[in-house]
mmCIF file of N, CA and C in Angstrom:
data_model
loop_
_atom_site.group_PDB
_atom_site.id
_atom_site.type_symbol
_atom_site.label_atom_id
_atom_site.label_comp_id
_atom_site.label_asym_id
_atom_site.label_seq_id
_atom_site.Cartn_x
_atom_site.Cartn_y
_atom_site.Cartn_z
ATOM 1 N N UNK A 944 -1.428 3.446 14.383
ATOM 2 C CA UNK A 944 -1.370 3.736 12.959
ATOM 3 C C UNK A 944 -0.052 4.421 12.584
ATOM 4 N N UNK A 945 0.494 5.207 13.523
ATOM 5 C CA UNK A 945 1.744 5.906 13.252
ATOM 6 C C UNK A 945 2.877 4.932 12.951
ATOM 7 N N UNK A 946 2.915 3.845 13.683
ATOM 8 C CA UNK A 946 3.975 2.841 13.470
ATOM 9 C C UNK A 946 3.856 2.252 12.069
ATOM 10 N N UNK A 947 2.650 1.959 11.637
ATOM 11 C CA UNK A 947 2.433 1.399 10.294
ATOM 12 C C UNK A 947 2.877 2.403 9.235
ATOM 13 N N UNK A 948 2.535 3.680 9.413
ATOM 14 C CA UNK A 948 2.961 4.718 8.464
ATOM 15 C C UNK A 948 4.483 4.814 8.410
ATOM 16 N N UNK A 949 5.132 4.738 9.570
ATOM 17 C CA UNK A 949 6.599 4.824 9.611
ATOM 18 C C UNK A 949 7.218 3.635 8.892
ATOM 19 N N UNK A 950 6.669 2.447 9.092
ATOM 20 C CA UNK A 950 7.196 1.239 8.436
ATOM 21 C C UNK A 950 7.035 1.354 6.915
ATOM 22 N N UNK A 951 5.846 1.741 6.469
ATOM 23 C CA UNK A 951 5.605 1.876 5.027
ATOM 24 C C UNK A 951 6.475 2.987 4.440
ATOM 25 N N UNK A 952 6.594 4.101 5.157
ATOM 26 C CA UNK A 952 7.425 5.216 4.683
ATOM 27 C C UNK A 952 8.888 4.795 4.568
ATOM 28 N N UNK A 953 9.361 4.035 5.534
ATOM 29 C CA UNK A 953 10.758 3.584 5.513
ATOM 30 C C UNK A 953 11.000 2.611 4.364
ATOM 31 N N UNK A 954 10.046 1.727 4.122
ATOM 32 C CA UNK A 954 10.143 0.806 2.984
ATOM 33 C C UNK A 954 10.156 1.593 1.673
ATOM 34 N N UNK A 955 9.258 2.570 1.579
ATOM 35 C CA UNK A 955 9.186 3.422 0.392
ATOM 36 C C UNK A 955 10.481 4.206 0.209
ATOM 37 N N UNK A 956 11.050 4.671 1.294
ATOM 38 C CA UNK A 956 12.320 5.388 1.238
ATOM 39 C C UNK A 956 13.417 4.479 0.693
ATOM 40 N N UNK A 957 13.440 3.246 1.152
ATOM 41 C CA UNK A 957 14.421 2.282 0.646
ATOM 42 C C UNK A 957 14.268 2.056 -0.849
ATOM 43 N N UNK A 958 13.024 1.927 -1.307
ATOM 44 C CA UNK A 958 12.783 1.763 -2.746
ATOM 45 C C UNK A 958 13.209 3.015 -3.517
ATOM 46 N N UNK A 959 12.958 4.186 -2.935
ATOM 47 C CA UNK A 959 13.372 5.430 -3.579
ATOM 48 C C UNK A 959 14.876 5.526 -3.718
ATOM 49 N N UNK A 960 15.590 5.107 -2.694
ATOM 50 C CA UNK A 960 17.056 5.114 -2.755
ATOM 51 C C UNK A 960 17.538 4.122 -3.805
ATOM 52 N N UNK A 961 16.938 2.935 -3.845
ATOM 53 C CA UNK A 961 17.290 1.970 -4.892
ATOM 54 C C UNK A 961 17.016 2.547 -6.283
ATOM 55 N N UNK A 962 15.945 3.328 -6.392
ATOM 56 C CA UNK A 962 15.579 3.924 -7.668
ATOM 57 C C UNK A 962 16.620 4.879 -8.216
ATOM 58 N N UNK A 963 17.464 5.398 -7.355
ATOM 59 C CA UNK A 963 18.548 6.264 -7.822
ATOM 60 C C UNK A 963 19.493 5.456 -8.708
ATOM 61 N N UNK A 964 19.660 4.188 -8.391
ATOM 62 C CA UNK A 964 20.629 3.342 -9.091
ATOM 63 C C UNK A 964 20.013 2.380 -10.101
ATOM 64 N N UNK A 965 18.732 2.080 -9.950
ATOM 65 C CA UNK A 965 18.055 1.150 -10.853
ATOM 66 C C UNK A 965 17.137 1.934 -11.782
ATOM 67 N N UNK A 966 17.422 1.942 -13.068
ATOM 68 C CA UNK A 966 16.734 2.827 -14.004
ATOM 69 C C UNK A 966 15.217 2.700 -14.077
ATOM 70 N N UNK A 967 14.657 1.530 -13.928
ATOM 71 C CA UNK A 967 13.209 1.391 -14.082
ATOM 72 C C UNK A 967 12.435 1.563 -12.778
ATOM 73 N N UNK A 968 13.145 1.747 -11.679
ATOM 74 C CA UNK A 968 12.498 1.956 -10.389
ATOM 75 C C UNK A 968 12.482 3.462 -10.127
ATOM 76 N N UNK A 969 11.289 4.058 -10.028
ATOM 77 C CA UNK A 969 11.224 5.515 -9.885
ATOM 78 C C UNK A 969 11.673 5.968 -8.497
ATOM 79 N N UNK A 970 12.406 7.046 -8.457
ATOM 80 C CA UNK A 970 12.895 7.584 -7.182
ATOM 81 C C UNK A 970 11.904 8.549 -6.557
ATOM 82 N N UNK A 971 11.541 9.578 -7.302
ATOM 83 C CA UNK A 971 10.747 10.674 -6.746
ATOM 84 C C UNK A 971 9.399 10.233 -6.184
ATOM 85 N N UNK A 972 8.617 9.389 -6.873
ATOM 86 C CA UNK A 972 7.329 8.994 -6.280
ATOM 87 C C UNK A 972 7.477 8.296 -4.927
ATOM 88 N N UNK A 973 8.485 7.457 -4.792
ATOM 89 C CA UNK A 973 8.701 6.775 -3.515
ATOM 90 C C UNK A 973 9.130 7.763 -2.436
ATOM 91 N N UNK A 974 9.964 8.738 -2.797
ATOM 92 C CA UNK A 974 10.379 9.743 -1.821
ATOM 93 C C UNK A 974 9.210 10.635 -1.417
ATOM 94 N N UNK A 975 8.352 10.973 -2.376
ATOM 95 C CA UNK A 975 7.165 11.770 -2.059
ATOM 96 C C UNK A 975 6.220 11.011 -1.135
ATOM 97 N N UNK A 976 6.047 9.716 -1.392
ATOM 98 C CA UNK A 976 5.213 8.887 -0.517
ATOM 99 C C UNK A 976 5.818 8.831 0.881
ATOM 100 N N UNK A 977 7.125 8.646 0.955
ATOM 101 C CA UNK A 977 7.795 8.617 2.259
ATOM 102 C C UNK A 977 7.575 9.923 3.009
ATOM 103 N N UNK A 978 7.739 11.038 2.320
ATOM 104 C CA UNK A 978 7.557 12.345 2.960
ATOM 105 C C UNK A 978 6.126 12.497 3.474
ATOM 106 N N UNK A 979 5.153 12.113 2.675
ATOM 107 C CA UNK A 979 3.744 12.242 3.080
ATOM 108 C C UNK A 979 3.444 11.377 4.301
ATOM 109 N N UNK A 980 3.953 10.155 4.297
ATOM 110 C CA UNK A 980 3.687 9.260 5.427
ATOM 111 C C UNK A 980 4.443 9.687 6.684
ATOM 112 N N UNK A 981 5.674 10.155 6.516
ATOM 113 C CA UNK A 981 6.415 10.666 7.669
ATOM 114 C C UNK A 981 5.731 11.911 8.235
ATOM 115 N N UNK A 982 5.172 12.755 7.363
ATOM 116 C CA UNK A 982 4.480 13.966 7.824
ATOM 117 C C UNK A 982 3.295 13.609 8.710
ATOM 118 N N UNK A 983 2.648 12.482 8.428
ATOM 119 C CA UNK A 983 1.486 12.061 9.221
ATOM 120 C C UNK A 983 1.884 11.305 10.487
ATOM 121 N N UNK A 984 3.138 10.857 10.552
ATOM 122 C CA UNK A 984 3.494 9.973 11.654
ATOM 123 C C UNK A 984 4.647 10.456 12.531
ATOM 124 N N UNK A 985 5.601 11.196 11.958
ATOM 125 C CA UNK A 985 6.774 11.582 12.733
ATOM 126 C C UNK A 985 7.376 12.872 12.181
ATOM 127 N N UNK A 986 7.213 13.949 12.941
ATOM 128 C CA UNK A 986 7.795 15.230 12.515
ATOM 129 C C UNK A 986 9.316 15.122 12.388
ATOM 130 N N UNK A 987 9.929 14.379 13.295
ATOM 131 C CA UNK A 987 11.384 14.232 13.296
ATOM 132 C C UNK A 987 11.861 13.568 11.989
ATOM 133 N N UNK A 988 11.241 12.454 11.606
ATOM 134 C CA UNK A 988 11.641 11.755 10.380
ATOM 135 C C UNK A 988 11.303 12.573 9.134
ATOM 136 N N UNK A 989 10.178 13.263 9.163
ATOM 137 C CA UNK A 989 9.771 14.106 8.039
ATOM 138 C C UNK A 989 10.803 15.209 7.799
ATOM 139 N N UNK A 990 11.175 15.917 8.842
ATOM 140 C CA UNK A 990 12.139 17.008 8.691
ATOM 141 C C UNK A 990 13.531 16.476 8.351
ATOM 142 N N UNK A 991 13.856 15.324 8.884
ATOM 143 C CA UNK A 991 15.153 14.719 8.568
ATOM 144 C C UNK A 991 15.234 14.375 7.074
ATOM 145 N N UNK A 992 14.138 13.846 6.523
ATOM 146 C CA UNK A 992 14.107 13.511 5.100
ATOM 147 C C UNK A 992 14.173 14.774 4.241
ATOM 148 N N UNK A 993 13.368 15.775 4.578
ATOM 149 C CA UNK A 993 13.354 17.008 3.783
ATOM 150 C C UNK A 993 14.671 17.764 3.851
ATOM 151 N N UNK A 994 15.378 17.630 4.948
ATOM 152 C CA UNK A 994 16.648 18.339 5.108
ATOM 153 C C UNK A 994 17.854 17.502 4.714
ATOM 154 N N UNK A 995 17.607 16.298 4.238
ATOM 155 C CA UNK A 995 18.716 15.459 3.783
ATOM 156 C C UNK A 995 19.389 16.123 2.588
ATOM 157 N N UNK A 996 20.686 16.096 2.575
ATOM 158 C CA UNK A 996 21.489 16.774 1.559
ATOM 159 C C UNK A 996 21.132 16.344 0.143
ATOM 160 N N UNK A 997 20.888 15.081 -0.092
ATOM 161 C CA UNK A 997 20.597 14.575 -1.441
ATOM 162 C C UNK A 997 19.107 14.312 -1.622
ATOM 163 N N UNK A 998 18.528 13.524 -0.754
ATOM 164 C CA UNK A 998 17.131 13.114 -0.920
ATOM 165 C C UNK A 998 16.160 14.279 -0.793
ATOM 166 N N UNK A 999 16.471 15.222 0.078
ATOM 167 C CA UNK A 999 15.614 16.382 0.245
ATOM 168 C C UNK A 999 15.485 17.193 -1.040
ATOM 169 N N UNK A 1000 16.560 17.225 -1.816
ATOM 170 C CA UNK A 1000 16.542 17.961 -3.089
ATOM 171 C C UNK A 1000 15.541 17.360 -4.073
ATOM 172 N N UNK A 1001 15.476 16.035 -4.146
ATOM 173 C CA UNK A 1001 14.508 15.385 -5.031
ATOM 174 C C UNK A 1001 13.091 15.863 -4.707
ATOM 175 N N UNK A 1002 12.774 15.843 -3.426
ATOM 176 C CA UNK A 1002 11.423 16.189 -2.991
ATOM 177 C C UNK A 1002 11.145 17.672 -3.232
ATOM 178 N N UNK A 1003 12.068 18.527 -2.832
ATOM 179 C CA UNK A 1003 11.878 19.968 -2.994
ATOM 180 C C UNK A 1003 11.767 20.362 -4.466
ATOM 181 N N UNK A 1004 12.650 19.808 -5.300
ATOM 182 C CA UNK A 1004 12.604 20.135 -6.731
ATOM 183 C C UNK A 1004 11.257 19.762 -7.328
ATOM 184 N N UNK A 1005 10.779 18.600 -6.980
ATOM 185 C CA UNK A 1005 9.526 18.147 -7.578
ATOM 186 C C UNK A 1005 8.336 18.908 -7.015
ATOM 187 N N UNK A 1006 8.297 19.092 -5.717
ATOM 188 C CA UNK A 1006 7.171 19.794 -5.090
ATOM 189 C C UNK A 1006 7.080 21.248 -5.546
ATOM 190 N N UNK A 1007 8.215 21.922 -5.565
ATOM 191 C CA UNK A 1007 8.210 23.354 -5.846
ATOM 192 C C UNK A 1007 8.173 23.676 -7.331
ATOM 193 N N UNK A 1008 8.886 22.910 -8.136
ATOM 194 C CA UNK A 1008 9.060 23.292 -9.535
ATOM 195 C C UNK A 1008 8.588 22.250 -10.547
ATOM 196 N N UNK A 1009 8.222 21.067 -10.082
ATOM 197 C CA UNK A 1009 7.897 19.966 -11.001
ATOM 198 C C UNK A 1009 9.015 19.847 -12.046
ATOM 199 N N UNK A 1010 10.251 19.889 -11.551
ATOM 200 C CA UNK A 1010 11.408 19.900 -12.439
ATOM 201 C C UNK A 1010 12.453 18.898 -11.953
ATOM 202 N N UNK A 1011 13.296 18.466 -12.885
ATOM 203 C CA UNK A 1011 14.383 17.539 -12.592
ATOM 204 C C UNK A 1011 15.682 18.219 -13.002
ATOM 205 N N UNK A 1012 16.695 18.232 -12.128
ATOM 206 C CA UNK A 1012 17.977 18.838 -12.514
ATOM 207 C C UNK A 1012 18.585 18.119 -13.714
ATOM 208 N N UNK A 1013 19.310 18.864 -14.535
ATOM 209 C CA UNK A 1013 19.900 18.311 -15.752
ATOM 210 C C UNK A 1013 20.804 17.121 -15.454
ATOM 211 N N UNK A 1014 21.658 17.225 -14.439
ATOM 212 C CA UNK A 1014 22.564 16.114 -14.131
ATOM 213 C C UNK A 1014 21.794 14.853 -13.743
ATOM 214 N N UNK A 1015 20.649 15.008 -13.093
ATOM 215 C CA UNK A 1015 19.825 13.853 -12.724
ATOM 216 C C UNK A 1015 19.194 13.230 -13.962
ATOM 217 N N UNK A 1016 18.715 14.078 -14.871
ATOM 218 C CA UNK A 1016 18.147 13.561 -16.122
ATOM 219 C C UNK A 1016 19.199 12.781 -16.908
ATOM 220 N N UNK A 1017 20.383 13.357 -17.041
ATOM 221 C CA UNK A 1017 21.450 12.704 -17.800
ATOM 222 C C UNK A 1017 21.824 11.372 -17.161
ATOM 223 N N UNK A 1018 22.011 11.370 -15.840
ATOM 224 C CA UNK A 1018 22.367 10.143 -15.134
ATOM 225 C C UNK A 1018 21.297 9.070 -15.323
ATOM 226 N N UNK A 1019 20.032 9.463 -15.176
ATOM 227 C CA UNK A 1019 18.933 8.506 -15.312
ATOM 228 C C UNK A 1019 18.873 7.917 -16.719
ATOM 229 N N UNK A 1020 18.999 8.760 -17.732
ATOM 230 C CA UNK A 1020 18.925 8.287 -19.115
ATOM 231 C C UNK A 1020 20.118 7.393 -19.456
ATOM 232 N N UNK A 1021 21.310 7.800 -19.034
ATOM 233 C CA UNK A 1021 22.501 6.983 -19.318
ATOM 234 C C UNK A 1021 22.391 5.621 -18.643
ATOM 235 N N UNK A 1022 22.005 5.602 -17.365
ATOM 236 C CA UNK A 1022 21.878 4.327 -16.658
ATOM 237 C C UNK A 1022 20.775 3.465 -17.262
ATOM 238 N N UNK A 1023 19.667 4.093 -17.633
ATOM 239 C CA UNK A 1023 18.565 3.375 -18.259
ATOM 240 C C UNK A 1023 19.032 2.669 -19.525
ATOM 241 N N UNK A 1024 19.678 3.421 -20.418
ATOM 242 C CA UNK A 1024 20.067 2.849 -21.697
ATOM 243 C C UNK A 1024 21.240 1.874 -21.587
ATOM 244 N N UNK A 1025 22.146 2.089 -20.651
ATOM 245 C CA UNK A 1025 23.218 1.105 -20.436
ATOM 246 C C UNK A 1025 22.638 -0.220 -19.943
ATOM 247 N N UNK A 1026 21.751 -0.128 -18.976
ATOM 248 C CA UNK A 1026 21.134 -1.335 -18.412
ATOM 249 C C UNK A 1026 20.260 -2.043 -19.439
ATOM 250 N N UNK A 1027 19.404 -1.283 -20.099
ATOM 251 C CA UNK A 1027 18.506 -1.886 -21.090
ATOM 252 C C UNK A 1027 19.290 -2.406 -22.296
ATOM 253 N N UNK A 1028 20.278 -1.645 -22.724
ATOM 254 C CA UNK A 1028 21.085 -2.094 -23.862
ATOM 255 C C UNK A 1028 21.781 -3.410 -23.556
ATOM 256 N N UNK A 1029 22.383 -3.492 -22.383
ATOM 257 C CA UNK A 1029 23.025 -4.741 -21.988
ATOM 258 C C UNK A 1029 22.017 -5.886 -21.962
ATOM 259 N N UNK A 1030 20.866 -5.633 -21.349
ATOM 260 C CA UNK A 1030 19.836 -6.672 -21.249
ATOM 261 C C UNK A 1030 19.336 -7.089 -22.624
ATOM 262 N N UNK A 1031 19.064 -6.124 -23.482
ATOM 263 C CA UNK A 1031 18.532 -6.417 -24.818
ATOM 264 C C UNK A 1031 19.533 -7.213 -25.656
ATOM 265 N N UNK A 1032 20.799 -6.807 -25.638
ATOM 266 C CA UNK A 1032 21.774 -7.421 -26.538
ATOM 267 C C UNK A 1032 22.508 -8.627 -25.973
ATOM 268 N N UNK A 1033 22.566 -8.757 -24.649
ATOM 269 C CA UNK A 1033 23.345 -9.856 -24.079
ATOM 270 C C UNK A 1033 22.533 -10.833 -23.229
ATOM 271 N N UNK A 1034 21.431 -10.396 -22.664
ATOM 272 C CA UNK A 1034 20.657 -11.273 -21.781
ATOM 273 C C UNK A 1034 19.523 -11.955 -22.538
ATOM 274 N N UNK A 1035 18.744 -11.188 -23.274
ATOM 275 C CA UNK A 1035 17.594 -11.753 -23.997
ATOM 276 C C UNK A 1035 17.819 -11.674 -25.514
ATOM 277 N N UNK A 1036 19.048 -11.893 -25.929
ATOM 278 C CA UNK A 1036 19.411 -11.700 -27.340
ATOM 279 C C UNK A 1036 18.731 -12.667 -28.307
ATOM 280 N N UNK A 1037 18.098 -13.706 -27.817
ATOM 281 C CA UNK A 1037 17.425 -14.648 -28.725
ATOM 282 C C UNK A 1037 15.904 -14.497 -28.712
ATOM 283 N N UNK A 1038 15.395 -13.579 -27.945
ATOM 284 C CA UNK A 1038 13.954 -13.389 -27.842
ATOM 285 C C UNK A 1038 13.590 -12.005 -28.378
ATOM 286 N N UNK A 1039 13.288 -11.927 -29.668
ATOM 287 C CA UNK A 1039 13.000 -10.635 -30.322
ATOM 288 C C UNK A 1039 11.799 -9.925 -29.697
ATOM 289 N N UNK A 1040 10.784 -10.679 -29.336
ATOM 290 C CA UNK A 1040 9.590 -10.101 -28.725
ATOM 291 C C UNK A 1040 9.955 -9.353 -27.438
ATOM 292 N N UNK A 1041 10.730 -9.979 -26.573
ATOM 293 C CA UNK A 1041 11.152 -9.366 -25.323
ATOM 294 C C UNK A 1041 12.087 -8.186 -25.576
ATOM 295 N N UNK A 1042 12.932 -8.290 -26.577
ATOM 296 C CA UNK A 1042 13.817 -7.173 -26.929
ATOM 297 C C UNK A 1042 13.004 -5.939 -27.317
ATOM 298 N N UNK A 1043 11.964 -6.139 -28.104
ATOM 299 C CA UNK A 1043 11.112 -5.023 -28.529
ATOM 300 C C UNK A 1043 10.396 -4.412 -27.325
ATOM 301 N N UNK A 1044 9.877 -5.254 -26.444
ATOM 302 C CA UNK A 1044 9.184 -4.755 -25.248
ATOM 303 C C UNK A 1044 10.143 -3.934 -24.385
ATOM 304 N N UNK A 1045 11.357 -4.435 -24.189
ATOM 305 C CA UNK A 1045 12.333 -3.701 -23.386
ATOM 306 C C UNK A 1045 12.726 -2.383 -24.047
ATOM 307 N N UNK A 1046 12.918 -2.396 -25.349
ATOM 308 C CA UNK A 1046 13.268 -1.160 -26.061
ATOM 309 C C UNK A 1046 12.134 -0.143 -25.967
ATOM 310 N N UNK A 1047 10.896 -0.590 -26.144
ATOM 311 C CA UNK A 1047 9.751 0.319 -26.030
ATOM 312 C C UNK A 1047 9.608 0.868 -24.607
ATOM 313 N N UNK A 1048 9.889 0.026 -23.627
ATOM 314 C CA UNK A 1048 9.851 0.485 -22.236
ATOM 315 C C UNK A 1048 10.909 1.552 -21.997
ATOM 316 N N UNK A 1049 12.111 1.328 -22.499
ATOM 317 C CA UNK A 1049 13.186 2.315 -22.340
ATOM 318 C C UNK A 1049 12.828 3.631 -23.028
ATOM 319 N N UNK A 1050 12.224 3.543 -24.193
ATOM 320 C CA UNK A 1050 11.800 4.752 -24.904
ATOM 321 C C UNK A 1050 10.723 5.488 -24.094
ATOM 322 N N UNK A 1051 9.753 4.747 -23.583
ATOM 323 C CA UNK A 1051 8.670 5.358 -22.802
ATOM 324 C C UNK A 1051 9.208 6.030 -21.540
ATOM 325 N N UNK A 1052 10.125 5.373 -20.844
ATOM 326 C CA UNK A 1052 10.704 5.962 -19.634
ATOM 327 C C UNK A 1052 11.524 7.204 -19.994
ATOM 328 N N UNK A 1053 12.251 7.149 -21.080
ATOM 329 C CA UNK A 1053 13.028 8.313 -21.537
ATOM 330 C C UNK A 1053 12.117 9.492 -21.842
ATOM 331 N N UNK A 1054 11.038 9.234 -22.560
ATOM 332 C CA UNK A 1054 10.073 10.294 -22.877
ATOM 333 C C UNK A 1054 9.489 10.869 -21.591
ATOM 334 N N UNK A 1055 9.172 9.994 -20.647
ATOM 335 C CA UNK A 1055 8.622 10.451 -19.371
ATOM 336 C C UNK A 1055 9.617 11.366 -18.645
ATOM 337 N N UNK A 1056 10.860 10.962 -18.587
ATOM 338 C CA UNK A 1056 11.885 11.785 -17.920
ATOM 339 C C UNK A 1056 12.038 13.131 -18.619
ATOM 340 N N UNK A 1057 12.091 13.099 -19.945
ATOM 341 C CA UNK A 1057 12.253 14.350 -20.693
ATOM 342 C C UNK A 1057 10.992 15.215 -20.681
ATOM 343 N N UNK A 1058 9.845 14.645 -20.285
ATOM 344 C CA UNK A 1058 8.619 15.435 -20.256
ATOM 345 C C UNK A 1058 8.611 16.448 -19.113
ATOM 346 N N UNK A 1059 9.430 16.217 -18.097
ATOM 347 C CA UNK A 1059 9.545 17.186 -17.004
ATOM 348 C C UNK A 1059 10.522 18.275 -17.402
ATOM 349 N N UNK A 1060 10.216 19.494 -16.979
ATOM 350 C CA UNK A 1060 11.127 20.570 -17.318
ATOM 351 C C UNK A 1060 12.433 20.381 -16.551
ATOM 352 N N UNK A 1061 13.475 20.991 -17.080
ATOM 353 C CA UNK A 1061 14.792 20.897 -16.467
ATOM 354 C C UNK A 1061 14.957 22.024 -15.462
ATOM 355 N N UNK A 1062 15.365 21.648 -14.251
ATOM 356 C CA UNK A 1062 15.549 22.654 -13.205
ATOM 357 C C UNK A 1062 16.764 23.506 -13.526
ATOM 358 N N UNK A 1063 16.555 24.797 -13.480
ATOM 359 C CA UNK A 1063 17.643 25.749 -13.699
ATOM 360 C C UNK A 1063 18.423 25.917 -12.402
ATOM 361 N N UNK A 1064 19.719 26.165 -12.538
ATOM 362 C CA UNK A 1064 20.520 26.433 -11.344
ATOM 363 C C UNK A 1064 20.104 27.756 -10.743
ATOM 364 N N UNK A 1065 20.147 27.808 -9.407
ATOM 365 C CA UNK A 1065 19.840 29.069 -8.733
ATOM 366 C C UNK A 1065 20.940 30.077 -9.027
ATOM 367 N N UNK A 1066 20.559 31.278 -9.335
ATOM 368 C CA UNK A 1066 21.529 32.317 -9.654
ATOM 369 C C UNK A 1066 21.619 33.350 -8.546
ATOM 370 N N UNK A 1067 21.490 32.905 -7.285
ATOM 371 C CA UNK A 1067 21.549 33.836 -6.134
ATOM 372 C C UNK A 1067 22.965 34.135 -5.755
#
């Protein structure tokens, strides 16, 4: 069973990394799933993920504070709207129904991102 957990966790980790760059693919849920599965299957991989310079921060911020750093929120929103705007105006420009669905999806994802509190910088 450990091998299956490691395979699923690694796949989830890959999706989480892609989610950093693809606006509609969530990063944190995939990283949290990876951490949970690695915790059940491999202490080495679990600690490696949690101590990763970039990915570990996503997990720690969410687990400890249920918060997203401001720079991450800004990056996510900018990438979301650039991608969706391009798609709405240049890819599906003749299909109004699809344009509305994409715009509503972008609005919903934006609201979801803004619904999390913003992580404050540590003042230590």
